[in-house]
Tab-separated table of C-alpha atoms in Angstrom:
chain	number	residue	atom	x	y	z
Q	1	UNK	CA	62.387	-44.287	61.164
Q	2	UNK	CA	62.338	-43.470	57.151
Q	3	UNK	CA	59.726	-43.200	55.469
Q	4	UNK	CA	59.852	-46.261	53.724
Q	5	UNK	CA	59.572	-48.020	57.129
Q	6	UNK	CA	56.445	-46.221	58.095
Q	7	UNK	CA	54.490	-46.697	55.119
Q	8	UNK	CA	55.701	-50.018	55.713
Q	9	UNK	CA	54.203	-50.349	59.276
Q	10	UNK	CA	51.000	-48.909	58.272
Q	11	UNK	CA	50.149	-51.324	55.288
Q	12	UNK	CA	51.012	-53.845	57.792
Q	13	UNK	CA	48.695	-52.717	60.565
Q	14	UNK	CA	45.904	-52.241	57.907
Q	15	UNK	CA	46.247	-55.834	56.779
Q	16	UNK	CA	46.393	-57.136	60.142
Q	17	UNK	CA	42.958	-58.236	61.512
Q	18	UNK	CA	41.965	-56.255	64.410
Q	19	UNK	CA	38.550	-54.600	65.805
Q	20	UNK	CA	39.547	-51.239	64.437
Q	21	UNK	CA	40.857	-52.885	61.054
Q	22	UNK	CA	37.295	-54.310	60.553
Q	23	UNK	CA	35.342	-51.552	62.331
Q	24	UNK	CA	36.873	-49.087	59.583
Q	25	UNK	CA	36.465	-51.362	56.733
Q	26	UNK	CA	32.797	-52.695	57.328
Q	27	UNK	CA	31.971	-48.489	57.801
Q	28	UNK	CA	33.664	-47.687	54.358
Q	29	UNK	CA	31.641	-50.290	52.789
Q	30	UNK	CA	28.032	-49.976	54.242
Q	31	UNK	CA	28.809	-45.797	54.625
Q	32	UNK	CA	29.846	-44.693	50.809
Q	33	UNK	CA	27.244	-46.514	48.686
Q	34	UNK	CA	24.524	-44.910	50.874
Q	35	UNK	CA	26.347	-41.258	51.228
Q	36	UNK	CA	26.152	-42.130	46.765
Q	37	UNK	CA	22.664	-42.758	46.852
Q	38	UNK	CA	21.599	-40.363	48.846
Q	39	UNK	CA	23.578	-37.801	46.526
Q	40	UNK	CA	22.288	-38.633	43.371
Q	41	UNK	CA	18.802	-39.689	44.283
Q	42	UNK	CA	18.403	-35.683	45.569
Q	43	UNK	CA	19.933	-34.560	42.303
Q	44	UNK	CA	17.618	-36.744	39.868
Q	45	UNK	CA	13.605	-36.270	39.140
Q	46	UNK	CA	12.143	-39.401	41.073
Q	47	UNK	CA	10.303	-39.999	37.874
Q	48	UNK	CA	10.794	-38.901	34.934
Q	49	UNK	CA	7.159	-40.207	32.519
Q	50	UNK	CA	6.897	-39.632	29.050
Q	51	UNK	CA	4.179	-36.792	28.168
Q	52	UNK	CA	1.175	-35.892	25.593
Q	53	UNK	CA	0.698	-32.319	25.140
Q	54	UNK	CA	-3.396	-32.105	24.792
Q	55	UNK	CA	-3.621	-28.252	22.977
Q	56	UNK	CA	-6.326	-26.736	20.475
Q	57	UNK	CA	-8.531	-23.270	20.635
Q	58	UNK	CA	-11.636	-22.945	22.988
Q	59	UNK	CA	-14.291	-24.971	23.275
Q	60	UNK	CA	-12.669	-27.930	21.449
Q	61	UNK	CA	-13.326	-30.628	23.620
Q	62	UNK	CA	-9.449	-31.083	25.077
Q	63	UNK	CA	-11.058	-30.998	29.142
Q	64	UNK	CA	-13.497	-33.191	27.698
Q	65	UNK	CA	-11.689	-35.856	25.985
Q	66	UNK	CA	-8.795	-35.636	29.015
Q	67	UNK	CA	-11.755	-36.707	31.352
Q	68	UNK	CA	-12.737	-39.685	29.131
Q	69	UNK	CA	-9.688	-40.796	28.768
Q	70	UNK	CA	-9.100	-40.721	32.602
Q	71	UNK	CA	-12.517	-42.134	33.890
Q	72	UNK	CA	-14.178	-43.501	30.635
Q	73	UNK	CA	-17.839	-42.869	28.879
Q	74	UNK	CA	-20.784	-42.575	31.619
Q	75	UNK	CA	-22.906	-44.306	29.260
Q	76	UNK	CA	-22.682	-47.888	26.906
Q	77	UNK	CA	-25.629	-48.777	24.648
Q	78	UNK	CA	-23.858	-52.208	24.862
Q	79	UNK	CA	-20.805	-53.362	26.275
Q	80	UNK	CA	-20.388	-56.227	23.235
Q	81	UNK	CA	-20.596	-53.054	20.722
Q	82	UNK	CA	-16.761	-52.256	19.682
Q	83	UNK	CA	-17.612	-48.571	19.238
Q	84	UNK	CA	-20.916	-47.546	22.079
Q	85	UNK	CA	-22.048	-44.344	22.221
Q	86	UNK	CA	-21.649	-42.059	24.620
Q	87	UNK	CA	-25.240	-40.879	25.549
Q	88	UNK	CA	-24.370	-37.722	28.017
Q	89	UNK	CA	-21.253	-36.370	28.579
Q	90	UNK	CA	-18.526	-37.992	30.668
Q	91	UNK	CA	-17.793	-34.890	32.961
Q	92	UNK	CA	-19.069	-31.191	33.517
Q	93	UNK	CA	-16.758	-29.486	32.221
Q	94	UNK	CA	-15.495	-25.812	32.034
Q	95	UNK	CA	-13.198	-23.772	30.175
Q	96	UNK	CA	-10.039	-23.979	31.404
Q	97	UNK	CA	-7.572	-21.554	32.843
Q	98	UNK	CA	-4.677	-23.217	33.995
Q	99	UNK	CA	-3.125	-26.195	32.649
Q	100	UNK	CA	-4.546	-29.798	34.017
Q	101	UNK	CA	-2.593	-32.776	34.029
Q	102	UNK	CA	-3.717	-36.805	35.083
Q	103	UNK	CA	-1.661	-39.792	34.745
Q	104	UNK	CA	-2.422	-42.806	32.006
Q	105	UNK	CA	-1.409	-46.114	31.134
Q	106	UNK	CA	-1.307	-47.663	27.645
Q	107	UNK	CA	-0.997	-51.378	26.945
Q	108	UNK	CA	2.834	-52.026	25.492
Q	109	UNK	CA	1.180	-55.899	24.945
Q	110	UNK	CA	-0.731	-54.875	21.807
Q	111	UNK	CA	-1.089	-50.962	21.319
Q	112	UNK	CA	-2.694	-51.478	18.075
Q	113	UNK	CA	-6.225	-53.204	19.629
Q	114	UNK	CA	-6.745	-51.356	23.333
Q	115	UNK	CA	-8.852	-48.888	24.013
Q	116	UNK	CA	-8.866	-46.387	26.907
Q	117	UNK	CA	-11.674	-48.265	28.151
Q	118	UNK	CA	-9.590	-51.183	28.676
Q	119	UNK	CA	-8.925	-52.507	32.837
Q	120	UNK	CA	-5.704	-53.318	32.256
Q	121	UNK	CA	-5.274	-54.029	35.768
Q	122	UNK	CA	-7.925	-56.680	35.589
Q	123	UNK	CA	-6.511	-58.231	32.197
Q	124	UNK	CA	-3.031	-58.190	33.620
Q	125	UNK	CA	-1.337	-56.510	31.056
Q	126	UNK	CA	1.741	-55.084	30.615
Q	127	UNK	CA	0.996	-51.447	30.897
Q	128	UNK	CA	3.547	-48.181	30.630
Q	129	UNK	CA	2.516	-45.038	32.152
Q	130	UNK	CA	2.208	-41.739	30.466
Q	131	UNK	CA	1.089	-37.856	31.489
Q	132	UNK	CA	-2.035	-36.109	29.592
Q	133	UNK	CA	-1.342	-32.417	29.913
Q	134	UNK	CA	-4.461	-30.125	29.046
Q	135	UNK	CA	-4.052	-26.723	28.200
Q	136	UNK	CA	-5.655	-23.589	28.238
Q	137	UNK	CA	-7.127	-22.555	24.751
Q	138	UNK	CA	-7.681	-18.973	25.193
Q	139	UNK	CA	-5.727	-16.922	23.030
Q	140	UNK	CA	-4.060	-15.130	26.098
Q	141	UNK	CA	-3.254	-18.589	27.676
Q	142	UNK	CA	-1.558	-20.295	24.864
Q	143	UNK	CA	1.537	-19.000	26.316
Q	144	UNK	CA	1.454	-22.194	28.458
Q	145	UNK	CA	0.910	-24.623	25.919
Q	146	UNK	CA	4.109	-22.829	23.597
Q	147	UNK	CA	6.308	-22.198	26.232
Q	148	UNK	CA	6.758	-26.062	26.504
Q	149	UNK	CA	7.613	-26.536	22.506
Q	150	UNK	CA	9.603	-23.792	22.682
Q	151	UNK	CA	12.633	-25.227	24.151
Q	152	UNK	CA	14.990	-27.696	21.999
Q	153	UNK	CA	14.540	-30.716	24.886
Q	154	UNK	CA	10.950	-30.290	24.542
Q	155	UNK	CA	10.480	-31.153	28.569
Q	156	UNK	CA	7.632	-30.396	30.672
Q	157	UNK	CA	7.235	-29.773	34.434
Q	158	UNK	CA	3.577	-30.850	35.322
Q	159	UNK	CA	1.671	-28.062	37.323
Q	160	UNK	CA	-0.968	-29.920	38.927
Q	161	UNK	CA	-1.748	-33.085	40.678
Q	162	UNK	CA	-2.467	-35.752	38.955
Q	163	UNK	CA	-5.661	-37.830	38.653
Q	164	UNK	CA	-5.967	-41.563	38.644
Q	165	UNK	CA	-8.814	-44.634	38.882
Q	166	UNK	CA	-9.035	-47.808	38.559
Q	167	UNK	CA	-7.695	-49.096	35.351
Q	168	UNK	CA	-5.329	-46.029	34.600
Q	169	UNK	CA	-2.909	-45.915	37.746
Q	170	UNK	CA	-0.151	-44.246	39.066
Q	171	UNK	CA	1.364	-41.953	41.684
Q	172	UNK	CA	1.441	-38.322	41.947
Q	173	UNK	CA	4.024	-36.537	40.113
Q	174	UNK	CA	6.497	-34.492	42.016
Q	175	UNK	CA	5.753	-30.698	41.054
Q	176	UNK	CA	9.355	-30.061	40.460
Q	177	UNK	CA	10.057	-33.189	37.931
Q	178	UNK	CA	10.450	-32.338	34.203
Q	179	UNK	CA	8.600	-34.878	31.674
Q	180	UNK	CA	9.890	-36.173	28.448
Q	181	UNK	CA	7.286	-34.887	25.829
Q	182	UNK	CA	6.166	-37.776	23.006
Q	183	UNK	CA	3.236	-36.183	21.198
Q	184	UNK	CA	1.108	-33.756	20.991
Q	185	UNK	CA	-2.468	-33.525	20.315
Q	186	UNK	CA	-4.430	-30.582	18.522
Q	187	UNK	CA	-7.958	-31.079	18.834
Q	188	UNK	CA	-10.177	-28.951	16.801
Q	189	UNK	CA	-14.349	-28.774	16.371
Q	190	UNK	CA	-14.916	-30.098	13.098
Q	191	UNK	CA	-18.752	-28.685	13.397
Q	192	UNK	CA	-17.509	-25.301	14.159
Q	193	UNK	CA	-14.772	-25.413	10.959
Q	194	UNK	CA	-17.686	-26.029	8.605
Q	195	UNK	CA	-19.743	-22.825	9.676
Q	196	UNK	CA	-18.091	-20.349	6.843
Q	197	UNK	CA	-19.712	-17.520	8.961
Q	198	UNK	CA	-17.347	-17.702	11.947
Q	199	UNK	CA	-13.481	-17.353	13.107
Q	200	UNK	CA	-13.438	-20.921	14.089
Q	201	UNK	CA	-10.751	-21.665	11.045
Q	202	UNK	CA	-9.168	-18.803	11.244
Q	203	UNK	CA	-8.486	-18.843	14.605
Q	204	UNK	CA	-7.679	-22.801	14.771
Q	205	UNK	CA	-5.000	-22.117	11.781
Q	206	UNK	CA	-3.691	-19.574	13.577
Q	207	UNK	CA	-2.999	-21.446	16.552
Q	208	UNK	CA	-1.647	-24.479	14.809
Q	209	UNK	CA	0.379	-22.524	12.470
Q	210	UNK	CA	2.235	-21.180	15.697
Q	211	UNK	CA	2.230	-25.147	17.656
Q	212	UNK	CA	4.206	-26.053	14.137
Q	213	UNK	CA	6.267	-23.184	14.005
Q	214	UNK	CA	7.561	-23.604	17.413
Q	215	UNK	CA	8.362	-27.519	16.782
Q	216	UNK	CA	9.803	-26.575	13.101
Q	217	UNK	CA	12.749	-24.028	14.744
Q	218	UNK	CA	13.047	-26.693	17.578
Q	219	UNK	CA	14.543	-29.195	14.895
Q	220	UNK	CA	16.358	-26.147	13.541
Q	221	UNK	CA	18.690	-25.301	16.535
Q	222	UNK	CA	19.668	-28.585	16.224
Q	223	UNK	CA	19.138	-29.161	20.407
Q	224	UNK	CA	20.994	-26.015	21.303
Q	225	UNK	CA	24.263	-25.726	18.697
Q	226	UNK	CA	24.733	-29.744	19.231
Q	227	UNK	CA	25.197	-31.895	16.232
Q	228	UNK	CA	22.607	-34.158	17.047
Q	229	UNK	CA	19.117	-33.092	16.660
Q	230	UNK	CA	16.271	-33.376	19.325
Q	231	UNK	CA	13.903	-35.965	19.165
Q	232	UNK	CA	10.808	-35.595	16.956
Q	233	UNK	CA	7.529	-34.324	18.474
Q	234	UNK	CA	4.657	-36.297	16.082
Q	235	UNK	CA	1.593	-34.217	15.524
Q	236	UNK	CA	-2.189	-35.319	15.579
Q	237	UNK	CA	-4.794	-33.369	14.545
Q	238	UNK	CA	-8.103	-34.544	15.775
Q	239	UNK	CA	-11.472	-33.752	14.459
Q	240	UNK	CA	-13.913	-33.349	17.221
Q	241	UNK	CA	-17.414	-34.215	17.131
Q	242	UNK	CA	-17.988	-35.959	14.398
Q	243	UNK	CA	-21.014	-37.155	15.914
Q	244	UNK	CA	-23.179	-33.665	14.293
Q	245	UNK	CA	-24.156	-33.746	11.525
Q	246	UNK	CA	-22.921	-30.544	10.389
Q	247	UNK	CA	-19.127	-31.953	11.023
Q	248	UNK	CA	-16.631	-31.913	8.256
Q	249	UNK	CA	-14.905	-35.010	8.032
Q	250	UNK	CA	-11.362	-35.570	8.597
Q	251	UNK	CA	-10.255	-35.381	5.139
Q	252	UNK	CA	-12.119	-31.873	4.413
Q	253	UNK	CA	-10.842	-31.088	8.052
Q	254	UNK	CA	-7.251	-31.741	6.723
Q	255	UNK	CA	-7.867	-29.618	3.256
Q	256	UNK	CA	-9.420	-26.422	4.933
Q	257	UNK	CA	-6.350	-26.389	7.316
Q	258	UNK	CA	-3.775	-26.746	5.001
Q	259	UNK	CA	-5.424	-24.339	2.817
Q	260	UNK	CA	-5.628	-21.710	5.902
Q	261	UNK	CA	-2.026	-22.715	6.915
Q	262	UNK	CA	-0.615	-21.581	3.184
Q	263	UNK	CA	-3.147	-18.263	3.713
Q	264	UNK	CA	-1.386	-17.514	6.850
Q	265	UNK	CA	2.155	-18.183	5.074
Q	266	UNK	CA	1.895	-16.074	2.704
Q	267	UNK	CA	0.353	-13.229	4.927
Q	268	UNK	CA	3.116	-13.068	7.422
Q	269	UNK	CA	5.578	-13.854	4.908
Q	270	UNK	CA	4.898	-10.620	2.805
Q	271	UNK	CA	4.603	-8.689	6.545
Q	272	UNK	CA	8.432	-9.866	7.057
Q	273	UNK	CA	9.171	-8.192	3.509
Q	274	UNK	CA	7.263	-5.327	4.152
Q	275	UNK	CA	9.231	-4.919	7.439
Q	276	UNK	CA	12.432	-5.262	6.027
Q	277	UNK	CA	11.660	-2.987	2.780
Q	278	UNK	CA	11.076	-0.380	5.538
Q	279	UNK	CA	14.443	-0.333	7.360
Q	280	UNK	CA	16.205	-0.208	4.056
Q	281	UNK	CA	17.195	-4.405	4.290
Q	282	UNK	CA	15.763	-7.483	1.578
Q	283	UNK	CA	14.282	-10.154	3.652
Q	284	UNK	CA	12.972	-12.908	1.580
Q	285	UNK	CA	9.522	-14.735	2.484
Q	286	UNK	CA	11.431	-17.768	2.830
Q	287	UNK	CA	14.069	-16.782	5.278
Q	288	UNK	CA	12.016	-14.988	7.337
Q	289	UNK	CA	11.417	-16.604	10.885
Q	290	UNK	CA	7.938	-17.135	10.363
Q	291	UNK	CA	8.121	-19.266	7.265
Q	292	UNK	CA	6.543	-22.628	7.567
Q	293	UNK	CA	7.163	-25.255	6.181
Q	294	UNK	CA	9.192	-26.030	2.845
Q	295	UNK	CA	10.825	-23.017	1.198
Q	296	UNK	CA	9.372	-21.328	-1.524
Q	297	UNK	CA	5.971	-23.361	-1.654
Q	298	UNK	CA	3.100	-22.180	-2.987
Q	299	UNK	CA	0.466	-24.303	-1.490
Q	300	UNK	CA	0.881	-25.743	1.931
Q	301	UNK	CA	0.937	-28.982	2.968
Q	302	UNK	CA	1.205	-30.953	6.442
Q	303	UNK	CA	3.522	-33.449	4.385
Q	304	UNK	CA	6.204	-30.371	4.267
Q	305	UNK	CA	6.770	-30.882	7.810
Q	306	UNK	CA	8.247	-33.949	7.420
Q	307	UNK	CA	11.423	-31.935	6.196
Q	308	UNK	CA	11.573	-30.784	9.687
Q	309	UNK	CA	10.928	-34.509	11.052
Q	310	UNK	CA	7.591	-33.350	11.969
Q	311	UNK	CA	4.975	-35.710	11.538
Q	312	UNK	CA	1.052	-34.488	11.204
Q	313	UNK	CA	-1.742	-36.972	10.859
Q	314	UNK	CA	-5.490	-36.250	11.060
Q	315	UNK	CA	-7.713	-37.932	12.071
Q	316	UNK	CA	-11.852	-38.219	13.152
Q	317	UNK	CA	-13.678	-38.900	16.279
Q	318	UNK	CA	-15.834	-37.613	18.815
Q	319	UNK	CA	-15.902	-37.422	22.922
Q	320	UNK	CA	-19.942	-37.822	23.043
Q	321	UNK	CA	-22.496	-39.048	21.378
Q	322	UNK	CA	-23.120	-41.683	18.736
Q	323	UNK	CA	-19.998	-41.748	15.775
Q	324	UNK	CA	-16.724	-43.204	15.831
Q	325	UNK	CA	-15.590	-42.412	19.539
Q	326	UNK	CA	-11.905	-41.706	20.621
Q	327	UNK	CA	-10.454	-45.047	20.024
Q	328	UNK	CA	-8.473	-44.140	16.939
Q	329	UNK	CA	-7.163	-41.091	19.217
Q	330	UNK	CA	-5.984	-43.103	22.049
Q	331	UNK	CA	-4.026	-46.101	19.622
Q	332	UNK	CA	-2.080	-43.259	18.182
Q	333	UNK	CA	-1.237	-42.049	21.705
Q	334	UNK	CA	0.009	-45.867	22.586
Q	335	UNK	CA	1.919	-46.596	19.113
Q	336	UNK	CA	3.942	-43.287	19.905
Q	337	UNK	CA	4.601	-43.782	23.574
């Protein structure tokens, strides 16, 4: 028999109906799409939620405003009052060593009017989940908080299980799954900038000049050598507790760090031309690595960053007591996520 005939007598064995015809059949379609799924699902993060990046020195507030934000204020003066205060704090709290991370959910109905106080469960809105990621402050545990902006994808793995209640649900995340970073929140103690007899500014600028650093080469590489760069990380500076009276307010908040910021320039700027005076090379202040912002400015400004399609915005609040709360906080969250 040729081989013609054969392949001749087997198409026309396959196409004749017999138990062994369908048996085989019925097996190659139920079998493959499950061998598929079962490939790819082990591959691919169960879940992959977009992320907030809660970062700022010591003794901010970020533990603090993570735990409002996940179970709400222990205390109204009145539940008609838009804006109640906060009469003891919502959590003890402690300084934090490792980073701490609880699932959220913001309203995608209207962003612009809900507050974190908000049972969206009960209203039956449409909700989308997010991750708040708190990180150390200390400066020998920042590495945490700039290892994650570090990297052009600007993804996350979350290190600890997540926390949920009533009107902020969600499963656990799996410890191995990487999350899509959004935002990223620097909170700051606007008391503590206003004492001119302390490090607090200083050591703030010093921090933030690094978180902005690390997001302006990020948009530099350009996502690794590809032509299309990574998406944009927005910034928010918040000024903590604006409920003392000794506070500076957001605007003055804004001005000292910007003014700080330039300091800082121009300080590590001239150590990159000492550095390359002394092994015989000219480095200018503006190509050196640790130039932020626009080259060749004088003054600095948080607007420069929007070369780098870095957005910074600043704004006021408060975790406790009686002032303008965290509401303004958690909108920005939900218009960016």
């Amino acid at each position: 028999m040729s081989t013609i005939d054969t392949l001749k007598a087997a198409l026309e064995a396959s196409l004749t109906p017999s138990p062994t015809v369908i048996s085989v059949g019925l097996a190659i379609v139920l079998l493959i799409p499950i061998l598929l799924h079962f490939i790819f699902s082990a591959a691919t993060p169960y879940t992959t939620l977009p992320s907030v990046l809660l970062i700022g020195p010591s003794g901010a507030g970020k533990t603090a405003l993570l735990t409002l934000f996940e179970r709400g204020p222990r205390h109204h003066n009145n539940d008609n009052n838009p804006n109640p205060a906060i009469l003891s704090p919502v959590a003890d709290t402690h300084t934090s060593q490792t980073p701490s991370t609880v699932e959220l959910a913001v309203s995608t109905d209207s962003p612009h009017t809900t507050t974190y106080r908000t049972d969206l469960d009960a209203t039956g809105a449409t909700a989308k989940k997010f991750l708040l990621i708190d990180t150390p402050g200390h400066p020998k545990l920042r590495r945490h908080a700039l290892a994650h902006l570090s990297s052009p994808s600007a993804t996350i793995t979350p290190s600890l299980t997540t926390r949920t209640t009533p009107s902020h649900t969600g499963t656990e995340p799996n410890s191995t799954s990487k999350s899509k970073l959004k935002a990223l929140i620097f909170l700051v103690d606007a008391a503590a900038l206003a004492d001119t007899d302390s490090a607090a500014l200083s050591s703030a600028a010093e921090y933030l000049y690094d978180v902005l650093l690390a997001l302006q080469r990020r948009q530099q590489r350009r996502g690794g050598g590809s032509s299309r760069a990574p998406a944009s990380v927005p910034v928010l500076v918040a000024a903590n507790k604006l409920d003392l009276f000794t506070a500076l307010p957001a605007a003055l908040v804004r001005s000292q760090l910007e003014a700080e910021l330039g300091r800082i320039r121009r300080a590590r700027s001239k150590g990159l031309l000492d550095s390359g005076e002394a092994d015989g090379e000219v480095v200018g202040a503006e190509e050196g690595e640790g130039w932020l912002g626009a080259v060749g400015g004088d003054k600095f400004s948080f607007k420069e960053m929007m070369e780098f399609d870095v957005e910074v915005e600043v704004l006021g609040g408060n975790v406790v007591g009686d002032g303008p709360g965290a509401d303004k906080w958690w909108k920005w969250i939900g218009e960016r996520i």
